[in-house]
PDB file of C-alpha atoms in Angstrom:
ATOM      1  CA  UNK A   1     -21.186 -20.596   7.213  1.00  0.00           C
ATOM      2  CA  UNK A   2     -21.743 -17.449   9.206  1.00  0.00           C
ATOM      3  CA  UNK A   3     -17.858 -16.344   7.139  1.00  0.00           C
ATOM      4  CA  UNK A   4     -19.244 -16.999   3.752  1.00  0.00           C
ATOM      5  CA  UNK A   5     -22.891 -15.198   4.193  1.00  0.00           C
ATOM      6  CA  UNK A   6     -21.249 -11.957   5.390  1.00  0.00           C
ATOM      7  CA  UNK A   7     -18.188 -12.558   2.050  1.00  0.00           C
ATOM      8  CA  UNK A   8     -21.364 -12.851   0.284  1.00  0.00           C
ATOM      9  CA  UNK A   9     -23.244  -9.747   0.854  1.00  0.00           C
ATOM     10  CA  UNK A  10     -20.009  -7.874   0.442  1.00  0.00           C
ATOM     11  CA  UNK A  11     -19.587  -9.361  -2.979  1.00  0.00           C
ATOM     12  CA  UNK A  12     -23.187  -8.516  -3.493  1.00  0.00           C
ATOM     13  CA  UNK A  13     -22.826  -5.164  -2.596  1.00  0.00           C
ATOM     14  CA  UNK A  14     -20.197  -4.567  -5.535  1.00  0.00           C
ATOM     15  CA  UNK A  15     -22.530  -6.376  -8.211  1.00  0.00           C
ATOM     16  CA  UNK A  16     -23.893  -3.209  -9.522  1.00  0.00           C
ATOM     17  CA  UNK A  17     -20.407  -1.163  -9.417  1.00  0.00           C
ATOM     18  CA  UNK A  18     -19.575  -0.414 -13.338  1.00  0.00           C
ATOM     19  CA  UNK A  19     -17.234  -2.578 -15.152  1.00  0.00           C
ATOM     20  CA  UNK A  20     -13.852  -2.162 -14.917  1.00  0.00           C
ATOM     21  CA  UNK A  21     -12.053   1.008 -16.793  1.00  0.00           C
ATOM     22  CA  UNK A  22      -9.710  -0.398 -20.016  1.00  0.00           C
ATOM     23  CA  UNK A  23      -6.474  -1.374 -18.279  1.00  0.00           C
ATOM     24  CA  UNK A  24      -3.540   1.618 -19.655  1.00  0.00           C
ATOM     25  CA  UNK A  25      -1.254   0.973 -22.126  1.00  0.00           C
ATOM     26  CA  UNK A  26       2.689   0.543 -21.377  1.00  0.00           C
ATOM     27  CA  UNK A  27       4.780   3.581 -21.672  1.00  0.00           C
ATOM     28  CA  UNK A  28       8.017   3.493 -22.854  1.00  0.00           C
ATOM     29  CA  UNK A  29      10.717   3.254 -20.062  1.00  0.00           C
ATOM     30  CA  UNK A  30      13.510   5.958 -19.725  1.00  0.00           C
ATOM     31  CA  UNK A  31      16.557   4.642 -18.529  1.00  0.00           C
ATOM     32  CA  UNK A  32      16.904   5.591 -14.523  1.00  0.00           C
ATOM     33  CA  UNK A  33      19.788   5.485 -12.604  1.00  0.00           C
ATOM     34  CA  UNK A  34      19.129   4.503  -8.812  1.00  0.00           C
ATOM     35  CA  UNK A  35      20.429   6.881  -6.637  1.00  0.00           C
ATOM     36  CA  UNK A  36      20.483   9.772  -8.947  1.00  0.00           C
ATOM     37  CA  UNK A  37      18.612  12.815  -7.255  1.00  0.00           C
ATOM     38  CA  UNK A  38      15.891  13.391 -10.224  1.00  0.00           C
ATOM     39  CA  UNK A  39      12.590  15.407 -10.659  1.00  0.00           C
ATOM     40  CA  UNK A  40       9.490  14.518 -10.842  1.00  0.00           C
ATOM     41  CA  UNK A  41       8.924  12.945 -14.175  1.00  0.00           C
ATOM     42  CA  UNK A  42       5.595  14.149 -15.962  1.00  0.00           C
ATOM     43  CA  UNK A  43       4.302  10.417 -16.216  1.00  0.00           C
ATOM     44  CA  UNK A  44       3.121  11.218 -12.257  1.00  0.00           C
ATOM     45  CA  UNK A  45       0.943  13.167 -10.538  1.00  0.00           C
ATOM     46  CA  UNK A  46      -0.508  13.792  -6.957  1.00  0.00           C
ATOM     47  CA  UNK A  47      -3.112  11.084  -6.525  1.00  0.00           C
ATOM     48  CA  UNK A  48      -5.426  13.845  -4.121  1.00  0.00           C
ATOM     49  CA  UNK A  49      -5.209  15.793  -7.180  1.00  0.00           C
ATOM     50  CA  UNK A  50      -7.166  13.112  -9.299  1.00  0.00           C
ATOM     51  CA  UNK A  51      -8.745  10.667  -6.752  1.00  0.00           C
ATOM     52  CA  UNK A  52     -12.200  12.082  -4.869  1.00  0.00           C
ATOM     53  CA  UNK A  53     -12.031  12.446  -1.196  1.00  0.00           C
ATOM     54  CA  UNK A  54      -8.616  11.035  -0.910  1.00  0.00           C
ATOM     55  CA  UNK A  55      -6.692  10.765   2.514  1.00  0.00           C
ATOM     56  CA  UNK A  56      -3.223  10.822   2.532  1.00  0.00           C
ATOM     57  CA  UNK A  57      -1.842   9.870   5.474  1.00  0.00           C
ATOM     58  CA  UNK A  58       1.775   8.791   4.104  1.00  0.00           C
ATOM     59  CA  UNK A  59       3.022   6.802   7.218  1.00  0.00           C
ATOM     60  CA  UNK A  60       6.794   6.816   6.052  1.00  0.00           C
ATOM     61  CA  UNK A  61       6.739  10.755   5.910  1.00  0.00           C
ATOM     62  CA  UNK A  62       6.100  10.862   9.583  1.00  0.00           C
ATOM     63  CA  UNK A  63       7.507   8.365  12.749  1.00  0.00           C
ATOM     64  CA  UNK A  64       4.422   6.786  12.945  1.00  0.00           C
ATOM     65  CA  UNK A  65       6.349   3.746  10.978  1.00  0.00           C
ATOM     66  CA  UNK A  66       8.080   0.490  11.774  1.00  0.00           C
ATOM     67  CA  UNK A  67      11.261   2.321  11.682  1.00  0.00           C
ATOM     68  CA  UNK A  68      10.211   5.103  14.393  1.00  0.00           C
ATOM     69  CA  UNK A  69      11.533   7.555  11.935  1.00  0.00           C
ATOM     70  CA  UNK A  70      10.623   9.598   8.966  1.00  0.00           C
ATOM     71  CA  UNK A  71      12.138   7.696   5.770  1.00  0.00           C
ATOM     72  CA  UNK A  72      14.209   8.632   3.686  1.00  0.00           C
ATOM     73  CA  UNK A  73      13.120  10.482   0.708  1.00  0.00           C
ATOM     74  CA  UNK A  74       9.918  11.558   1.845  1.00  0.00           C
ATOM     75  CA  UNK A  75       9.529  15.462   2.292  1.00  0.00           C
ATOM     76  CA  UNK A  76       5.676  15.632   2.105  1.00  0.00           C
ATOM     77  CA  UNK A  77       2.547  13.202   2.947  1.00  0.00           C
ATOM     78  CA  UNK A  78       1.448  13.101  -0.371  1.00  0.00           C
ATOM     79  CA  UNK A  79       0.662  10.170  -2.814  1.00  0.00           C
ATOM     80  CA  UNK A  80       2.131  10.121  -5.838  1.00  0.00           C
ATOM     81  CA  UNK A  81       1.528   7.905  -8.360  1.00  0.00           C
ATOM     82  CA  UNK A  82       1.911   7.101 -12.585  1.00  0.00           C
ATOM     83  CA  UNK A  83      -1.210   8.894 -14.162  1.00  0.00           C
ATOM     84  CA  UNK A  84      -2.677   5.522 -15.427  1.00  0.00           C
ATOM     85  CA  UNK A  85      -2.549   4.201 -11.541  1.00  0.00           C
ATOM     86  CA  UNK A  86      -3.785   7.545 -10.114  1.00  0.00           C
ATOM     87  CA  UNK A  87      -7.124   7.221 -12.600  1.00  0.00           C
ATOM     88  CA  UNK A  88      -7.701   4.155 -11.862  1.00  0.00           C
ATOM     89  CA  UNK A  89      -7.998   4.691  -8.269  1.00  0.00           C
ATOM     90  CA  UNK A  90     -10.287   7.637  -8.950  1.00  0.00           C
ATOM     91  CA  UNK A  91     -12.160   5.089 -10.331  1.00  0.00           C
ATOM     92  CA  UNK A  92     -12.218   3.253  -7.313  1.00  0.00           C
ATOM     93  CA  UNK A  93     -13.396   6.072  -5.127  1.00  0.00           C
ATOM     94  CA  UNK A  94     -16.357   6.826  -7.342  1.00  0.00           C
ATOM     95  CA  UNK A  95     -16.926   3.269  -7.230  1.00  0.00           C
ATOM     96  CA  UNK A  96     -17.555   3.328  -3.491  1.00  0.00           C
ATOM     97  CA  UNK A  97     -18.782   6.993  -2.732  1.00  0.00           C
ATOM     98  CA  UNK A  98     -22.169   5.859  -2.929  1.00  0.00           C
ATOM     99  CA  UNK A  99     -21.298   3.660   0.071  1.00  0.00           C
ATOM    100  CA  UNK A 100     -20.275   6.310   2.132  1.00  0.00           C
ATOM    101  CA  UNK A 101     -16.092   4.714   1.677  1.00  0.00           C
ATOM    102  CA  UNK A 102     -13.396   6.981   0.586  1.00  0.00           C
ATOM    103  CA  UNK A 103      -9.683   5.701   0.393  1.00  0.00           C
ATOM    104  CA  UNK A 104      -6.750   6.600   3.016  1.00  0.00           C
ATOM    105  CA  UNK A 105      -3.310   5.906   1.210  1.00  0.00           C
ATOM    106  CA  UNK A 106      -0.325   4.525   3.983  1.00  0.00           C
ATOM    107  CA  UNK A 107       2.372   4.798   1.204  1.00  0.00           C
ATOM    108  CA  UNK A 108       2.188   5.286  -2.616  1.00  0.00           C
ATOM    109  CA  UNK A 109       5.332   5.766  -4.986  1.00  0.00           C
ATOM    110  CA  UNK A 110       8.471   5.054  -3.028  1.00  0.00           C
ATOM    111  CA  UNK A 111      11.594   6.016  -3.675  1.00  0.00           C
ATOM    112  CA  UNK A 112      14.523   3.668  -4.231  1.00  0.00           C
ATOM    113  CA  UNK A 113      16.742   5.750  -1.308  1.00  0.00           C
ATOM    114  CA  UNK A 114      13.581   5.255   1.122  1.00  0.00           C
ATOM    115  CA  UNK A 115      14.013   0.694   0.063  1.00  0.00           C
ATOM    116  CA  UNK A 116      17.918   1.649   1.464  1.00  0.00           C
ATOM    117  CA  UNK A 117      16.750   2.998   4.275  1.00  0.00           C
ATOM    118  CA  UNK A 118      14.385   0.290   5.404  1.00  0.00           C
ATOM    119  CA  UNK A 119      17.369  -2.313   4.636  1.00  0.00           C
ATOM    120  CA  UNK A 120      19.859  -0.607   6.956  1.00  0.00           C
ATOM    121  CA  UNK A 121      16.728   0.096   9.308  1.00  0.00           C
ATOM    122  CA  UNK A 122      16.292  -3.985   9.459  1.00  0.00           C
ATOM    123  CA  UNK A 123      20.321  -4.603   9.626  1.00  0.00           C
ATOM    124  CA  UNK A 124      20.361  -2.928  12.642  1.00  0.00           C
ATOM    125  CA  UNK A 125      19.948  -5.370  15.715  1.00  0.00           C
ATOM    126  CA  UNK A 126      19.264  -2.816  18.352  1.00  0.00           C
ATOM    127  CA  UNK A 127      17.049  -0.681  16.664  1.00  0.00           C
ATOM    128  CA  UNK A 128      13.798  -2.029  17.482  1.00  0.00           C
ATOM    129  CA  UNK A 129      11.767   1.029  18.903  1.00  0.00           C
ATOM    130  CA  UNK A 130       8.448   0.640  17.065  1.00  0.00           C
ATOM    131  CA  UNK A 131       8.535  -3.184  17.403  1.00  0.00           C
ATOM    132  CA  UNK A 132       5.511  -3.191  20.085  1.00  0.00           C
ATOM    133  CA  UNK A 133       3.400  -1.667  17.614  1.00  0.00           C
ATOM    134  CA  UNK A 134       4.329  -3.361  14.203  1.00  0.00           C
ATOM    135  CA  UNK A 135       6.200  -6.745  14.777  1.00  0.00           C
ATOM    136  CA  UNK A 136       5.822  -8.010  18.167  1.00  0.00           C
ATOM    137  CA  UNK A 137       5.799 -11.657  17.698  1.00  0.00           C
ATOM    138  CA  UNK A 138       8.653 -11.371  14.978  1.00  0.00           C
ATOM    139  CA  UNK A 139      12.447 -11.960  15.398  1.00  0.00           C
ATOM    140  CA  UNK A 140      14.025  -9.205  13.796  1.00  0.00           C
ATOM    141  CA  UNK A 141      16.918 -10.825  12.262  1.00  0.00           C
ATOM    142  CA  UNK A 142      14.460 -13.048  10.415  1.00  0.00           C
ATOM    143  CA  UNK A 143      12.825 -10.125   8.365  1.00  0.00           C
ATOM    144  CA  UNK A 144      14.634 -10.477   4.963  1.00  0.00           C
ATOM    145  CA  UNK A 145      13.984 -14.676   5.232  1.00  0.00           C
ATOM    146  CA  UNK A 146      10.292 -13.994   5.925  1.00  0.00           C
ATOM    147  CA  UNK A 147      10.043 -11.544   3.397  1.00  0.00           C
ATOM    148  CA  UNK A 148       8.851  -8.542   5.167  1.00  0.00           C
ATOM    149  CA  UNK A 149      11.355  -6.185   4.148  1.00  0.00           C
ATOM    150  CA  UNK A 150      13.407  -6.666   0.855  1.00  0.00           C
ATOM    151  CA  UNK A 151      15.894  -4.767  -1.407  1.00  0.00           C
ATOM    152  CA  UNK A 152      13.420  -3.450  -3.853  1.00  0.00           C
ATOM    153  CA  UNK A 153       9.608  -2.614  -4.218  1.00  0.00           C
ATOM    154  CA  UNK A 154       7.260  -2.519  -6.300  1.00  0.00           C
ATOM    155  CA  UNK A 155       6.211   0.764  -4.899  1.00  0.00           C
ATOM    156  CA  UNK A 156       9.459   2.372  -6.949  1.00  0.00           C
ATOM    157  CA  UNK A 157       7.854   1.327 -10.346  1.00  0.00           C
ATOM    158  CA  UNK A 158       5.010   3.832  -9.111  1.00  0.00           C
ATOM    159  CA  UNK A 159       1.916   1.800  -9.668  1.00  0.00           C
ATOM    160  CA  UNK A 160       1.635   0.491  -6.506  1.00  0.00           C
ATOM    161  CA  UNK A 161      -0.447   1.656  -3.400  1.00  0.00           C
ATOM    162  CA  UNK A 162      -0.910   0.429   0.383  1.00  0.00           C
ATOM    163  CA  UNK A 163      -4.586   1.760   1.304  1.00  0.00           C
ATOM    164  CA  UNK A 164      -7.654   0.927   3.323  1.00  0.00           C
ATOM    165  CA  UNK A 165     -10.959   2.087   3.498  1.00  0.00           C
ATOM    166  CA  UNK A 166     -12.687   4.699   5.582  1.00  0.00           C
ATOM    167  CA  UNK A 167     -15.867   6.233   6.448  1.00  0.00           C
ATOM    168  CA  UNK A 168     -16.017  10.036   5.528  1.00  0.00           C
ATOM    169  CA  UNK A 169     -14.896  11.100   9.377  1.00  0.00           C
ATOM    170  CA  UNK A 170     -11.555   8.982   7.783  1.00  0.00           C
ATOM    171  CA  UNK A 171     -12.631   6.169  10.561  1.00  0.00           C
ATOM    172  CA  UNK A 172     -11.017   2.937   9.116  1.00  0.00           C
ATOM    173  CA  UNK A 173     -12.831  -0.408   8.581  1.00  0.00           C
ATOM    174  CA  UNK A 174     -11.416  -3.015  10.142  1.00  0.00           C
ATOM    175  CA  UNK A 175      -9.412  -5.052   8.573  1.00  0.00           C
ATOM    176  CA  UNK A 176      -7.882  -7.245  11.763  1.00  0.00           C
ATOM    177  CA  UNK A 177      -4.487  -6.031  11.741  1.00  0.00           C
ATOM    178  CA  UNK A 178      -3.143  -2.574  11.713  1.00  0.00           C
ATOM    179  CA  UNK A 179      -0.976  -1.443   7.991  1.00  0.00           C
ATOM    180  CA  UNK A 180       2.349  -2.832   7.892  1.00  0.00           C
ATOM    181  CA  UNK A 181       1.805  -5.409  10.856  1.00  0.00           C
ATOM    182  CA  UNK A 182       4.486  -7.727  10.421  1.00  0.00           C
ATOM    183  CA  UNK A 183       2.669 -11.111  10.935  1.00  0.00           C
ATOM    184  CA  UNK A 184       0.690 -13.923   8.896  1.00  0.00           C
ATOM    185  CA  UNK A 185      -1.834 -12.544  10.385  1.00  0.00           C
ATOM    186  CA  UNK A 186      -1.642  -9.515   8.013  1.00  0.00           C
ATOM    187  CA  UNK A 187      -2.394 -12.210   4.861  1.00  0.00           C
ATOM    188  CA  UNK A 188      -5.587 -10.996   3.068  1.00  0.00           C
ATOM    189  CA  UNK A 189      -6.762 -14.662   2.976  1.00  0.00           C
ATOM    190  CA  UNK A 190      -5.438 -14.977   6.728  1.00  0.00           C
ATOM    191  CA  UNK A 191      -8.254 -17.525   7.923  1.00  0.00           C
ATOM    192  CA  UNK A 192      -7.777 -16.330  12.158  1.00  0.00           C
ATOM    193  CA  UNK A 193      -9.948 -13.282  11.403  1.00  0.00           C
ATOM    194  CA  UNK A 194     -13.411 -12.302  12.227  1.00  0.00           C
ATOM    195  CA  UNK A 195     -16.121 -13.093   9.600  1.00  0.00           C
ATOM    196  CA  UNK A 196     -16.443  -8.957   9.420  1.00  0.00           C
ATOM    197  CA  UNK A 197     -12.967  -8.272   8.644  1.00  0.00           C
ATOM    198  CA  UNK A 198     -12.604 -11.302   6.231  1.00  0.00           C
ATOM    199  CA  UNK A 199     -15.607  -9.417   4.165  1.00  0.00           C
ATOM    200  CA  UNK A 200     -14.048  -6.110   4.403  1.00  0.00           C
ATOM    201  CA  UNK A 201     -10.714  -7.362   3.143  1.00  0.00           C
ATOM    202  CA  UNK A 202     -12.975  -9.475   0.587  1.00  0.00           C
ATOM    203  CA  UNK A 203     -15.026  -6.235  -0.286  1.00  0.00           C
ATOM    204  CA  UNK A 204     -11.802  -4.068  -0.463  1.00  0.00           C
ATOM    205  CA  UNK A 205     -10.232  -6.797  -2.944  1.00  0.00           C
ATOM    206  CA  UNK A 206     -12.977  -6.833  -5.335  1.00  0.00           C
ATOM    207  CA  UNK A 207     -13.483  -2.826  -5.511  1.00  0.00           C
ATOM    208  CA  UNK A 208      -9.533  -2.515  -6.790  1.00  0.00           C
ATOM    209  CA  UNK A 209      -9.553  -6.046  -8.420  1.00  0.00           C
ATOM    210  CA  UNK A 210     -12.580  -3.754 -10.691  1.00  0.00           C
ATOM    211  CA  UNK A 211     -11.045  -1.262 -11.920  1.00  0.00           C
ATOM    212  CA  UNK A 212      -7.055  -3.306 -12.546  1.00  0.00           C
ATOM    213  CA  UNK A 213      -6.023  -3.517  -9.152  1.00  0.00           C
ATOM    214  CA  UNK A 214      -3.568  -7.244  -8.075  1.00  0.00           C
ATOM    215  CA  UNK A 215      -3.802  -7.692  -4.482  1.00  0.00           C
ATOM    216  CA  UNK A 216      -0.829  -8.645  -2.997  1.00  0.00           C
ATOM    217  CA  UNK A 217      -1.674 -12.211  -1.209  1.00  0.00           C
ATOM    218  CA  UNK A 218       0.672 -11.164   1.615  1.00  0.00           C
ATOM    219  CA  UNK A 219      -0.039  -7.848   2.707  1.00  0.00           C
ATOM    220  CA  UNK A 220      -4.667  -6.889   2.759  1.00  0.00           C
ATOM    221  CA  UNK A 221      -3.485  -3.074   2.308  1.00  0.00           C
ATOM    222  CA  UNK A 222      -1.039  -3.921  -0.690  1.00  0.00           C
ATOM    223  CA  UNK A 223      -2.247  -2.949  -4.585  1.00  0.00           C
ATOM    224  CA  UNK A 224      -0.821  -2.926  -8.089  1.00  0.00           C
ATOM    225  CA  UNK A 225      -2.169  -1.662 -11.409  1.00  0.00           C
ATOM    226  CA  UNK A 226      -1.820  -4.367 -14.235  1.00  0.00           C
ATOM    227  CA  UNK A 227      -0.283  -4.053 -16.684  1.00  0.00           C
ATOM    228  CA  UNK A 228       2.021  -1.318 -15.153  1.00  0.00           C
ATOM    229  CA  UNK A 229       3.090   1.689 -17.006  1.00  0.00           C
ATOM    230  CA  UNK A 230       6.761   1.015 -15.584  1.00  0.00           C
ATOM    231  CA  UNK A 231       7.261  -2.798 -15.025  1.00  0.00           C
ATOM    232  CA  UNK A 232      11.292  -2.677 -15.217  1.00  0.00           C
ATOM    233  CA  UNK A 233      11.983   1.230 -13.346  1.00  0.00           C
ATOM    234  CA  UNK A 234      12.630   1.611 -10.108  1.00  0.00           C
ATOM    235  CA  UNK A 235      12.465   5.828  -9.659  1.00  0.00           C
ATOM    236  CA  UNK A 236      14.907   7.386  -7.337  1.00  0.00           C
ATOM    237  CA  UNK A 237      13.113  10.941  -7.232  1.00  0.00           C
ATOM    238  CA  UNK A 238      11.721  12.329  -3.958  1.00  0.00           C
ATOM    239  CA  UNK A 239       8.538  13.086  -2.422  1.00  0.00           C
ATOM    240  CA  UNK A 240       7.721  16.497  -2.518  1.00  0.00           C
TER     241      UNK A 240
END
């Protein structure tokens, strides 16, 4: 009971957000060869540049990761993201400003040589320096069979974002596990939480879910925009 009054008054909270934004049209696909060094392609754009009061803290630019390591491909904490997904978000943010929220970004477009790099990273018995932090309870040669790490992502088709929210001081709300905790646990629906962090994963669902967002059941942090602008393209190009 105590569970559903708080999911309640989070829901309530969102009832007098505006309606959602008209979801983007397709673009037409260019045909991208994976591995390829390539520029920026116009269809993207810094997300900071769009979205108000945006944090970019880009985990995978820095060691603070599962891999202990920068990643591959990314030469600057910044988000970038198709147009159509970056507007959307700055939807999102208006959305919630009047709460006092603004959005911290973990990871945004990913580049296909930074999905290599996690699948050698998880090959690789021995390597398991960050494990106290992100997968404690998890048997690292079980990591492609439970699905935590895979040989593509959606985050290469550019519409895709793993976020939070935070207070303007960039405090986070809790959500019961850290980003990228490797654990059922992690599940936005996971039912082991505390009433306060099932309505904050509740409240952050139905802010993105407004404005086109797909949660991804999985992962609380992970969003897509639907329909994306790139369904089929996985970009190769680095972050910069």
């Amino acid at each position: 009971m105590l569970r559903s009054a708080v999911f309640a008054r989070s829901v309530a909270l969102l009832s007098a957000l505006p309606t959602a934004l008209a979801a983007p049209a397709a673009m037409s696909q260019p045909a991208l060869a994976q591995g390829v060094v390539q520029e920026r392609p116009a269809a993207f754009v810094d997300a900071a540049t769009i979205v108000p009061g945006l944090i970019p803290e880009m985990r995978y630019a820095t060691a603070h990761n599962f891999t202990a390591r920068p990643v591959d491909g990314y030469e600057a904490r910044r988000c970038l993201l198709t147009r159509q997904a970056a507007e959307a978000l700055a939807a999102v943010a208006r959305d919630l400003a009047p709460r006092g929220f603004v959005i911290k970004a973990f990871d945004c477009y990913r580049p296909t040589r930074a999905v290599a790099n996690f699948v050698r990273w998880a090959r690789d018995i021995n390597d398991q320096a960050a494990r106290a932090e992100f997968y404690p309870n998890v048997d690292k040669r079980t990591l492609f069979r439970d699905g935590y790490i895979a040989s593509h992502s959606g985050h290469s088709r550019g519409s895709t974002i793993d976020m939070t929210l935070a207070r303007s001081d960039g405090t986070e709300l809790d959500m019961g596990t850290p980003f990228d905790f490797f654990s059922p646990h992690s599940s936005t629906a996971d039912p082991t939480v505390t009433p306060e962090q099932h309505a904050n994963r509740m409240f952050l669902v139905a802010a993105m879910r407004r404005r086109g967002f797909r949660n991804y059941a999985k992962e609380w942090w992970h969003y897509t925009l639907t329909p994306e602008p790139f369904p089929d393209t996985y970009f190769n190009f680095p972050v910069r």
